[in-house]
Amino acid sequence: MSKAAIAAGHRETAQAAADILADGGNAVDAVLAGLLTACVAEPILASIGGGGFLLVRPAEGKPVLYDFFAHTPKNKRPEAETAIEQIQADFGTTTQSFCMGMGTVATPGVISGLYLAHEDHGLAPMRLISEPASRLARTGFPITEYQARTSQIIAPIILATPETRSYFGDPDDPTKILPVGGIFKAPKMADAIESIAVEGPRLFYEGEIAATIAEGSAARGGNLTLQDLADYRTERRDPLVTSFDGATLLTNPPPSAGGALIAFGLSLIGAAKFDGLRFLGANHAALIAKAIALTDRARFESGFSRNPVGAIEKLFDPALLEQFRTQVMQLTPTTRGTTHLSVVDSEGTATCATISNGEGCGWIDPKLGFMLNNMLGEEDVLPNGIGSWVPDTRLSSMMAPTIAETQDGVLTALGSGGSSRIRTAVLQALVNRIGFGKPLDQAVEAPRLHVEGGRADIEPGFDGDCADAIEKLDLEPVIWDQQGMFFGGVHAAERAPNGGVIAAADPRRDGTSIIL
């Protein structure tokens, strides 16, 4: 029988996790190796200068969520001295504004989070866990077609300075991105990863790496200081526990928003009779669109952006929930850079992690070889506007690593990249898998839609009358001509009650799955 299943956003990420398992590591070791490798193999989406979340559901013991997301600096630099520049990311059918510059950098948490999770659960030594990432950074790898498309979307950021162009630019013409097949290398990042593996996380937060980051921030209009780095701590949190159609769900709790909003949306959908609902039919599309739109409304009415912990009580107040659920069920019958990794093993341990660098701040220190985040320039985590961040506070996020367990013992670990589309991608994958009972690969690959700002973006594959049904909800339907990374990238791994394992990785985002 297979012993583990892995789903990730790049073949090198998945292979790193598989190698650690083959060398005797456990599922947590595999996720840590995969995440570090993702920082090399998926440099547009992930970085050791970013942040994220790791959910561990051990075969025995208490589940835990590691919050190592970005933390705001303790002090704000005067606005006139702060370096922030806005760019437009072009997704083809739609655009999205992002901000770059050292003024957008928040305190990174990746290294802290990986080391704390390893301290609690790891078996393999960190030198072994970090070896696939450092090796890949030295030898390099060819850029895929998907990565070239992704790079083009945020080209104004990754080609912003001579330092970034030396990594992401075409050697023959650094004003253009690395082409498909071009080799990405980051030997200085390899040095940093190897040094951290030997000296531990203090090197990153208090030592030479910390000093280099702080000096760059001071010189280039940033807010981040050496004290911010020294004081960073990963938070262990109890997962948010909810249910959907008989399955128990563990997901990311407040202060992050994604998990709670997924849980709220599922609670609205939960009254639907899936047996009588045509999969990808007009009513299916309208049900999802209405739930997403109402969840967005509830997010603002509950004050989630101001007080995430207090807002969750309002979100799940029975009266409010029933009010929104009734609106969902009144349907007429005719009618930023993020990646994810999931691992399950045959013994019953499930782990999954979502990591992000935003889109990056647009500068790489030549001595470090990795880009810092631009989380203080992310509208998704700062709904009150750029510059509205509160000092010395853990930022909220839409990232939502999630583990579901059905009544018959099927264990599914999943999550997604995709900025504001994360919560809608994960919600729809869960509805497809649990509500409709579709096989894992179909649940992941099925067409999705996303509602935001009165507009419903819809992938092809729904029934032809779904646009009319959604238009009756006072939403503007926009039918895309093909599936795309805009709609997230769900990577899922699953264990059956008999110990058998499977995985499904999202083709929208270069997904790769491995069964060991």
Coordinates of C-alpha atoms in Angstrom, one line a residue:
M1 CA 0.0 0.0 0.0
S2 CA 1.2 3.6 -0.7
K3 CA 2.4 5.4 2.3
A4 CA 1.9 9.0 1.5
A5 CA 0.3 11.5 -1.1
I6 CA 1.6 14.9 -2.0
A7 CA 0.1 17.7 -4.0
A8 CA 2.0 20.9 -4.7
G9 CA 2.4 23.8 -7.2
H10 CA 5.6 22.6 -8.8
R11 CA 7.3 19.3 -9.5
E12 CA 10.4 20.3 -7.6
T13 CA 8.3 21.3 -4.5
A14 CA 6.5 17.9 -4.6
Q15 CA 9.7 16.0 -5.2
A16 CA 11.4 17.6 -2.2
A17 CA 8.6 16.5 0.0
A18 CA 8.8 13.0 -1.5
D19 CA 12.6 12.8 -1.0
I20 CA 12.3 13.6 2.7
L21 CA 9.6 10.9 3.2
A22 CA 11.8 8.4 1.4
D23 CA 14.7 9.3 3.7
G24 CA 12.6 8.5 6.8
G25 CA 11.0 11.9 7.5
N26 CA 7.4 12.2 8.5
A27 CA 4.6 14.2 6.9
V28 CA 5.5 17.4 8.7
D29 CA 9.2 17.1 7.6
A30 CA 7.9 16.6 4.0
V31 CA 5.8 19.8 4.1
L32 CA 8.8 21.8 5.5
A33 CA 11.1 20.5 2.8
G34 CA 8.5 21.3 0.2
L35 CA 7.9 24.8 1.5
L36 CA 11.5 25.7 1.5
T37 CA 11.9 24.3 -2.0
A38 CA 8.8 26.3 -3.1
C39 CA 10.7 29.4 -2.1
V40 CA 13.2 28.5 -4.8
A41 CA 11.1 26.7 -7.4
E42 CA 8.1 29.1 -7.2
P43 CA 9.9 32.4 -6.6
I44 CA 7.0 34.6 -7.9
L45 CA 4.7 33.1 -5.3
A46 CA 6.8 32.1 -2.3
S47 CA 9.9 33.4 -0.5
I48 CA 11.7 32.9 2.9
G49 CA 11.0 36.7 3.0
G50 CA 7.3 36.1 3.2
G51 CA 4.8 34.4 5.5
G52 CA 2.1 31.7 5.7
F53 CA 0.3 29.1 7.7
L54 CA 0.8 25.4 8.4
L55 CA -2.0 23.1 9.7
V56 CA -1.0 19.8 11.3
R57 CA -3.6 17.2 12.1
P58 CA -1.5 14.3 13.6
A59 CA -2.7 10.7 13.6
E60 CA -2.7 11.0 17.4
G61 CA -2.8 14.2 19.4
K62 CA -4.2 17.7 19.1
P63 CA -4.3 19.6 15.8
V64 CA -2.5 22.9 15.6
L65 CA -2.3 25.8 13.3
Y66 CA 1.1 27.6 13.0
D67 CA 0.6 31.2 12.1
F68 CA 3.8 32.6 10.7
F69 CA 2.2 35.3 8.6
A70 CA 3.7 38.7 8.2
H71 CA 3.7 41.1 11.2
T72 CA 3.5 44.9 10.9
P73 CA 6.5 46.9 12.0
K74 CA 6.4 48.6 15.4
N75 CA 6.7 52.1 13.9
K76 CA 5.6 53.9 10.7
R77 CA 8.1 55.9 8.8
P78 CA 6.9 59.4 7.8
E79 CA 4.8 59.1 4.6
A80 CA 7.2 61.4 2.6
E81 CA 10.1 59.0 3.4
T82 CA 8.3 55.8 2.7
A83 CA 8.9 54.0 -0.6
I84 CA 5.6 52.7 -2.1
E85 CA 4.7 52.5 -5.8
Q86 CA 1.5 51.2 -7.3
I87 CA 1.4 48.9 -10.4
Q88 CA -1.3 47.2 -12.3
A89 CA -1.2 43.4 -12.6
D90 CA -2.8 42.3 -15.9
F91 CA -4.6 38.9 -15.7
G92 CA -5.9 39.3 -19.3
T93 CA -9.6 39.4 -18.6
T94 CA -9.2 41.6 -15.5
T95 CA -6.6 43.7 -13.7
Q96 CA -5.6 44.1 -10.1
S97 CA -3.7 46.9 -8.3
F98 CA -0.6 46.0 -6.3
C99 CA 2.0 48.1 -4.5
M100 CA 5.7 47.6 -4.3
G101 CA 8.7 49.2 -2.7
M102 CA 10.5 48.7 0.7
G103 CA 7.7 50.7 2.4
T104 CA 5.4 47.6 1.7
V105 CA 7.6 45.1 3.6
A106 CA 6.2 43.6 6.8
T107 CA 8.2 41.3 9.1
P108 CA 8.6 37.9 7.4
G109 CA 7.7 34.7 9.3
V110 CA 8.6 31.8 7.1
I111 CA 11.8 30.7 8.8
S112 CA 10.3 31.1 12.3
G113 CA 7.3 29.1 11.4
L114 CA 9.2 26.2 9.8
Y115 CA 11.5 25.9 12.8
L116 CA 8.8 25.9 15.4
A117 CA 6.8 23.3 13.5
H118 CA 10.0 21.2 13.2
E119 CA 10.6 21.6 16.9
D120 CA 7.1 20.3 17.7
H121 CA 6.8 17.5 15.1
G122 CA 10.0 17.0 13.0
L123 CA 12.0 13.8 12.8
A124 CA 14.6 14.6 10.1
P125 CA 17.4 17.1 10.8
M126 CA 16.9 20.6 9.3
R127 CA 20.1 20.2 7.3
L128 CA 18.4 17.3 5.4
I129 CA 15.1 19.1 5.1
S130 CA 16.7 22.2 3.6
E131 CA 19.1 20.3 1.3
P132 CA 16.6 20.0 -1.7
A133 CA 16.0 23.8 -1.6
S134 CA 19.6 24.8 -1.4
R135 CA 20.6 22.3 -4.1
L136 CA 18.0 23.6 -6.5
A137 CA 18.9 27.2 -5.9
R138 CA 22.5 26.4 -6.9
T139 CA 21.8 24.1 -9.9
G140 CA 18.8 26.1 -11.2
F141 CA 15.7 24.9 -13.1
P142 CA 13.9 25.8 -16.3
I143 CA 11.1 28.2 -16.2
T144 CA 7.8 26.6 -17.2
E145 CA 5.1 28.1 -19.5
Y146 CA 2.9 28.8 -16.4
Q147 CA 5.8 30.6 -14.6
A148 CA 6.5 32.7 -17.6
R149 CA 2.8 33.8 -17.8
T150 CA 2.8 34.5 -14.1
S151 CA 6.0 36.5 -14.3
Q152 CA 4.5 38.6 -17.1
I153 CA 1.6 39.5 -15.0
I154 CA 3.8 41.2 -12.4
A155 CA 6.7 42.1 -14.6
P156 CA 6.7 45.7 -13.3
I157 CA 7.7 44.3 -9.9
I158 CA 10.1 41.6 -10.7
L159 CA 11.9 43.8 -13.3
A160 CA 11.9 46.9 -11.2
T161 CA 15.5 47.1 -10.3
P162 CA 18.9 45.9 -11.6
E163 CA 19.0 43.4 -8.7
T164 CA 15.6 41.8 -9.5
R165 CA 16.4 41.8 -13.3
S166 CA 19.6 39.8 -12.6
Y167 CA 17.3 37.0 -11.3
F168 CA 14.1 37.3 -13.3
G169 CA 15.2 39.1 -16.4
D170 CA 16.2 37.4 -19.7
P171 CA 20.1 37.4 -19.9
D172 CA 19.9 38.5 -23.5
D173 CA 17.5 41.4 -22.7
P174 CA 17.0 42.1 -18.9
T175 CA 14.1 44.4 -19.7
K176 CA 12.1 41.2 -20.5
I177 CA 11.3 38.3 -18.2
L178 CA 13.0 34.9 -18.3
P179 CA 11.5 33.0 -21.2
V180 CA 10.1 29.5 -21.1
G181 CA 13.1 27.2 -20.7
G182 CA 15.3 29.9 -19.3
I183 CA 17.2 28.8 -16.2
F184 CA 16.4 30.4 -12.8
K185 CA 19.3 30.3 -10.3
A186 CA 19.8 31.9 -6.9
P187 CA 23.1 30.9 -5.4
K188 CA 23.0 33.6 -2.7
M189 CA 19.7 32.2 -1.6
A190 CA 21.3 28.8 -1.4
D191 CA 23.9 30.3 0.9
A192 CA 21.3 31.8 3.1
I193 CA 19.3 28.6 3.4
E194 CA 22.4 26.5 4.1
S195 CA 23.6 29.0 6.7
I196 CA 20.2 29.0 8.5
A197 CA 20.2 25.2 8.5
V198 CA 23.5 25.3 10.4
E199 CA 23.0 28.3 12.7
G200 CA 19.2 28.2 13.2
P201 CA 16.6 30.9 12.9
R202 CA 18.4 33.4 15.0
L203 CA 20.7 34.1 12.0
F204 CA 17.6 35.3 10.1
Y205 CA 16.0 37.3 13.0
E206 CA 19.0 38.5 15.0
G207 CA 22.2 37.8 13.1
E208 CA 23.8 38.8 9.8
I209 CA 20.7 38.2 7.6
A210 CA 18.6 40.4 10.0
A211 CA 21.2 43.2 9.9
T212 CA 21.2 43.1 6.1
I213 CA 17.4 43.3 5.9
A214 CA 17.2 46.1 8.4
E215 CA 20.0 48.1 6.6
G216 CA 18.2 47.7 3.3
S217 CA 14.9 48.8 4.8
A218 CA 16.5 51.9 6.3
A219 CA 18.3 52.9 3.1
R220 CA 15.4 52.3 0.7
G221 CA 12.4 53.8 2.5
G222 CA 11.1 50.9 4.5
N223 CA 9.6 50.6 8.0
L224 CA 11.2 47.3 9.0
T225 CA 13.9 47.5 11.7
L226 CA 16.2 45.1 13.5
Q227 CA 14.0 45.2 16.5
D228 CA 10.9 44.1 14.4
L229 CA 12.9 41.0 13.3
A230 CA 14.2 40.2 16.7
D231 CA 10.7 40.3 18.3
Y232 CA 9.0 38.2 15.6
R233 CA 7.2 35.1 17.0
T234 CA 5.2 32.3 15.3
E235 CA 1.8 31.8 17.0
R236 CA 0.4 28.3 17.7
R237 CA -3.3 28.5 17.4
D238 CA -6.2 26.2 17.8
P239 CA -7.8 25.6 14.4
L240 CA -11.2 26.9 13.7
V241 CA -13.5 23.8 13.8
T242 CA -16.7 23.8 11.7
S243 CA -18.8 21.3 9.8
F244 CA -20.2 20.9 6.3
D245 CA -22.6 18.2 5.1
G246 CA -21.6 15.8 7.8
A247 CA -17.8 16.4 7.5
T248 CA -15.7 18.1 10.2
L249 CA -13.5 20.9 9.0
L250 CA -10.3 22.3 10.6
T251 CA -9.2 25.6 9.1
N252 CA -7.3 28.8 9.7
P253 CA -8.8 30.8 12.7
P254 CA -8.8 34.6 13.3
P255 CA -7.0 36.9 13.1
S256 CA -6.9 35.6 9.6
A257 CA -10.1 35.9 7.6
G258 CA -10.0 33.2 5.0
G259 CA -10.9 30.2 7.1
A260 CA -13.8 31.9 8.9
L261 CA -15.2 33.2 5.6
I262 CA -15.0 29.7 4.1
A263 CA -16.8 28.3 7.1
F264 CA -19.4 31.0 6.9
G265 CA -20.0 30.4 3.2
L266 CA -20.3 26.7 3.6
S267 CA -22.8 27.2 6.4
L268 CA -24.9 29.2 4.0
I269 CA -24.7 26.4 1.4
G270 CA -25.2 23.6 3.8
A271 CA -28.9 23.6 3.5
A272 CA -28.8 22.8 -0.2
K273 CA -30.0 19.4 -1.4
F274 CA -27.1 18.3 -3.5
D275 CA -28.8 15.1 -4.6
G276 CA -31.3 17.2 -6.6
L277 CA -28.8 19.8 -7.8
R278 CA -27.2 19.4 -11.2
F279 CA -23.4 19.6 -11.0
L280 CA -22.2 22.7 -12.9
G281 CA -25.8 23.6 -13.7
A282 CA -27.4 27.1 -13.4
N283 CA -28.7 26.5 -9.9
H284 CA -25.3 25.2 -8.8
A285 CA -23.6 28.3 -10.2
A286 CA -26.2 30.7 -8.7
L287 CA -26.0 29.0 -5.3
I288 CA -22.2 29.5 -5.2
A289 CA -22.4 33.0 -6.5
K290 CA -25.0 34.0 -3.9
A291 CA -23.1 32.5 -1.0
I292 CA -19.9 34.2 -2.0
A293 CA -21.6 37.6 -2.4
L294 CA -23.4 37.3 0.9
T295 CA -20.2 36.2 2.6
D296 CA -18.5 39.3 1.3
R297 CA -21.4 41.4 2.7
A298 CA -21.3 39.6 6.1
R299 CA -17.5 40.2 6.2
F300 CA -18.0 43.9 6.2
E301 CA -21.2 44.0 8.3
S302 CA -19.4 42.0 11.0
G303 CA -16.4 44.3 11.1
F304 CA -13.9 41.6 10.3
S305 CA -11.3 44.1 9.1
R306 CA -11.4 46.0 12.3
N307 CA -11.7 43.2 14.9
P308 CA -11.3 39.7 13.4
V309 CA -11.6 37.8 16.8
G310 CA -14.8 39.7 17.8
A311 CA -16.2 39.4 14.3
I312 CA -16.3 35.7 14.3
E313 CA -18.9 35.7 17.1
K314 CA -21.1 38.0 15.0
L315 CA -20.5 35.9 11.8
F316 CA -21.8 32.7 13.5
D317 CA -24.5 34.2 15.6
P318 CA -27.5 31.9 14.9
A319 CA -29.8 34.7 14.0
L320 CA -27.4 36.4 11.5
L321 CA -26.5 33.0 10.0
E322 CA -30.1 32.1 9.5
Q323 CA -30.8 35.5 8.0
F324 CA -28.1 35.0 5.4
R325 CA -28.8 31.3 4.9
T326 CA -32.5 32.2 4.1
Q327 CA -31.3 34.6 1.4
V328 CA -29.1 31.9 -0.2
M329 CA -31.9 29.4 -0.3
Q330 CA -34.4 31.8 -1.9
L331 CA -32.8 31.2 -5.3
T332 CA -35.4 30.7 -8.0
P333 CA -35.3 27.0 -9.2
T334 CA -34.8 28.0 -12.9
T335 CA -32.3 30.1 -12.6
R336 CA -1.8 38.0 -4.7
G337 CA 1.3 35.4 -5.2
T338 CA 0.6 32.4 -3.1
T339 CA 1.2 28.6 -3.3
H340 CA 0.0 25.6 -1.4
L341 CA 1.3 22.2 -0.4
S342 CA -0.7 19.2 1.0
V343 CA 0.6 15.9 2.4
V344 CA -1.2 13.0 4.0
D345 CA 0.3 9.7 5.1
S346 CA -1.2 6.2 5.5
E347 CA -1.0 6.4 9.3
G348 CA -3.6 9.2 9.4
T349 CA -1.4 12.4 9.7
A350 CA -2.5 15.2 7.5
T351 CA -0.6 18.4 7.0
C352 CA -1.0 21.4 4.6
A353 CA 0.5 24.8 4.3
T354 CA -0.1 28.0 2.3
I355 CA 2.7 30.4 1.9
S356 CA 3.0 33.8 0.2
N357 CA 5.3 36.6 -0.6
G358 CA 2.5 38.8 -1.9
E359 CA 4.0 39.8 -5.2
G360 CA 7.3 40.9 -3.7
C361 CA 8.6 44.3 -2.9
G362 CA 10.6 44.7 -6.1
W363 CA 14.1 44.5 -4.7
I364 CA 16.6 41.8 -3.8
D365 CA 19.6 42.4 -1.7
P366 CA 22.6 41.1 -3.6
K367 CA 24.0 39.5 -0.4
L368 CA 20.8 37.5 0.3
G369 CA 19.4 36.4 -3.0
F370 CA 15.7 36.4 -2.1
M371 CA 12.9 39.0 -2.3
L372 CA 11.1 40.4 0.7
N373 CA 7.3 40.6 0.8
N374 CA 5.0 43.5 -0.1
M375 CA 2.3 42.6 2.5
L376 CA 1.8 46.3 3.5
G377 CA 0.8 46.9 -0.1
E378 CA -1.8 44.2 -0.2
E379 CA -5.5 45.4 -0.4
D380 CA -6.6 41.9 0.5
V381 CA -5.0 42.2 4.0
L382 CA -5.6 46.0 4.3
P383 CA -9.2 46.5 3.3
N384 CA -9.2 50.0 4.8
G385 CA -6.5 51.1 2.3
I386 CA -2.7 51.1 1.8
G387 CA -1.1 52.7 4.8
S388 CA -3.9 51.8 7.2
W389 CA -1.9 49.1 8.9
V390 CA -1.8 49.1 12.7
P391 CA 1.8 48.9 14.1
D392 CA 3.0 45.7 15.8
T393 CA 0.0 43.6 14.7
R394 CA -0.3 40.2 13.0
L395 CA -1.8 40.8 9.6
S396 CA -5.0 39.0 8.5
S397 CA -5.0 36.8 5.4
M398 CA -7.2 35.0 3.0
M399 CA -4.9 32.0 3.2
A400 CA -6.8 29.0 4.6
P401 CA -5.1 25.6 4.8
T402 CA -7.9 23.2 5.6
I403 CA -8.4 19.6 6.6
A404 CA -11.8 17.8 6.3
E405 CA -12.8 14.5 7.8
T406 CA -16.0 12.9 6.7
Q407 CA -18.2 10.7 8.9
D408 CA -16.8 7.5 7.2
G409 CA -13.2 8.6 7.9
V410 CA -12.0 10.1 4.6
L411 CA -9.3 12.7 5.4
T412 CA -8.7 15.5 2.9
A413 CA -6.0 18.2 3.2
L414 CA -6.3 21.1 0.8
G415 CA -5.7 24.8 0.3
S416 CA -5.1 27.3 -2.4
G417 CA -3.2 30.2 -3.6
G418 CA -5.0 33.1 -5.3
S419 CA -5.2 36.3 -3.3
S420 CA -8.9 37.1 -2.7
R421 CA -9.9 34.0 -4.7
I422 CA -8.4 31.6 -2.1
R423 CA -11.6 31.4 0.0
T424 CA -13.8 30.9 -3.0
A425 CA -11.5 28.3 -4.6
V426 CA -11.3 26.2 -1.4
L427 CA -15.0 26.6 -0.7
Q428 CA -15.9 25.3 -4.2
A429 CA -13.5 22.4 -4.0
L430 CA -15.1 21.3 -0.7
V431 CA -18.6 21.7 -2.1
N432 CA -17.6 19.6 -5.1
R433 CA -15.9 16.9 -3.0
I434 CA -18.2 16.6 0.0
G435 CA -21.5 18.1 -1.2
F436 CA -21.6 16.6 -4.6
G437 CA -19.3 13.6 -3.8
K438 CA -17.1 14.1 -6.8
P439 CA -13.7 12.3 -6.9
L440 CA -10.8 14.4 -5.7
D441 CA -9.4 15.2 -9.1
Q442 CA -12.8 16.3 -10.4
A443 CA -13.4 18.4 -7.3
V444 CA -10.2 20.2 -7.9
E445 CA -10.3 20.6 -11.6
A446 CA -14.0 21.5 -12.1
P447 CA -14.8 25.0 -13.3
R448 CA -15.0 27.7 -10.7
L449 CA -16.4 31.2 -10.3
H450 CA -15.6 34.2 -8.2
V451 CA -17.8 37.1 -7.1
E452 CA -16.4 40.4 -6.0
G453 CA -17.5 44.0 -6.4
G454 CA -20.8 43.1 -8.1
R455 CA -19.0 41.1 -10.8
A456 CA -19.1 37.3 -11.2
D457 CA -16.0 35.9 -13.1
I458 CA -16.9 32.4 -14.4
E459 CA -14.7 29.7 -15.9
P460 CA -16.0 27.8 -18.9
G461 CA -17.7 24.5 -18.3
F462 CA -20.9 25.6 -16.4
D463 CA -24.2 25.1 -18.2
G464 CA -25.0 27.7 -20.8
D465 CA -27.8 29.3 -18.8
C466 CA -25.7 29.9 -15.7
A467 CA -24.9 33.5 -16.8
D468 CA -28.6 34.3 -16.9
A469 CA -29.2 32.8 -13.4
I470 CA -26.3 34.8 -12.0
E471 CA -27.5 38.0 -13.7
K472 CA -30.8 37.6 -11.8
L473 CA -28.8 38.0 -8.6
D474 CA -27.9 41.5 -9.7
L475 CA -24.4 40.4 -10.5
E476 CA -22.5 41.1 -13.8
P477 CA -21.5 37.7 -15.3
V478 CA -18.2 37.6 -17.1
I479 CA -17.5 34.3 -18.9
W480 CA -13.8 33.5 -19.4
D481 CA -12.7 31.6 -22.5
Q482 CA -10.5 29.2 -20.5
Q483 CA -9.6 28.2 -17.0
G484 CA -6.8 30.3 -15.4
M485 CA -4.6 31.0 -12.4
F486 CA -6.9 33.9 -11.4
F487 CA -9.3 31.3 -9.9
G488 CA -6.7 29.9 -7.5
G489 CA -4.7 26.7 -7.4
V490 CA -6.1 24.0 -5.1
H491 CA -3.7 21.3 -4.2
A492 CA -5.3 18.4 -2.2
A493 CA -4.2 15.1 -0.7
E494 CA -6.5 12.5 0.7
R495 CA -6.4 9.4 2.9
A496 CA -9.2 6.7 2.8
P497 CA -10.2 4.8 5.9
N498 CA -8.2 1.8 4.8
G499 CA -5.0 3.8 4.6
G500 CA -5.0 4.3 0.9
V501 CA -3.9 7.7 -0.3
I502 CA -4.5 9.9 -3.4
A503 CA -3.7 13.4 -4.4
A504 CA -4.9 16.0 -6.9
A505 CA -3.0 19.1 -8.0
D506 CA -4.5 22.0 -9.8
P507 CA -3.5 22.3 -13.5
R508 CA -4.4 26.0 -13.3
R509 CA -1.1 26.5 -11.3
D510 CA 1.4 23.9 -12.6
G511 CA 0.1 21.4 -10.0
T512 CA 2.1 18.2 -9.4
S513 CA 1.0 15.2 -7.3
I514 CA 3.2 12.3 -6.1
I515 CA 2.1 9.0 -4.5
L516 CA 4.7 7.1 -2.6

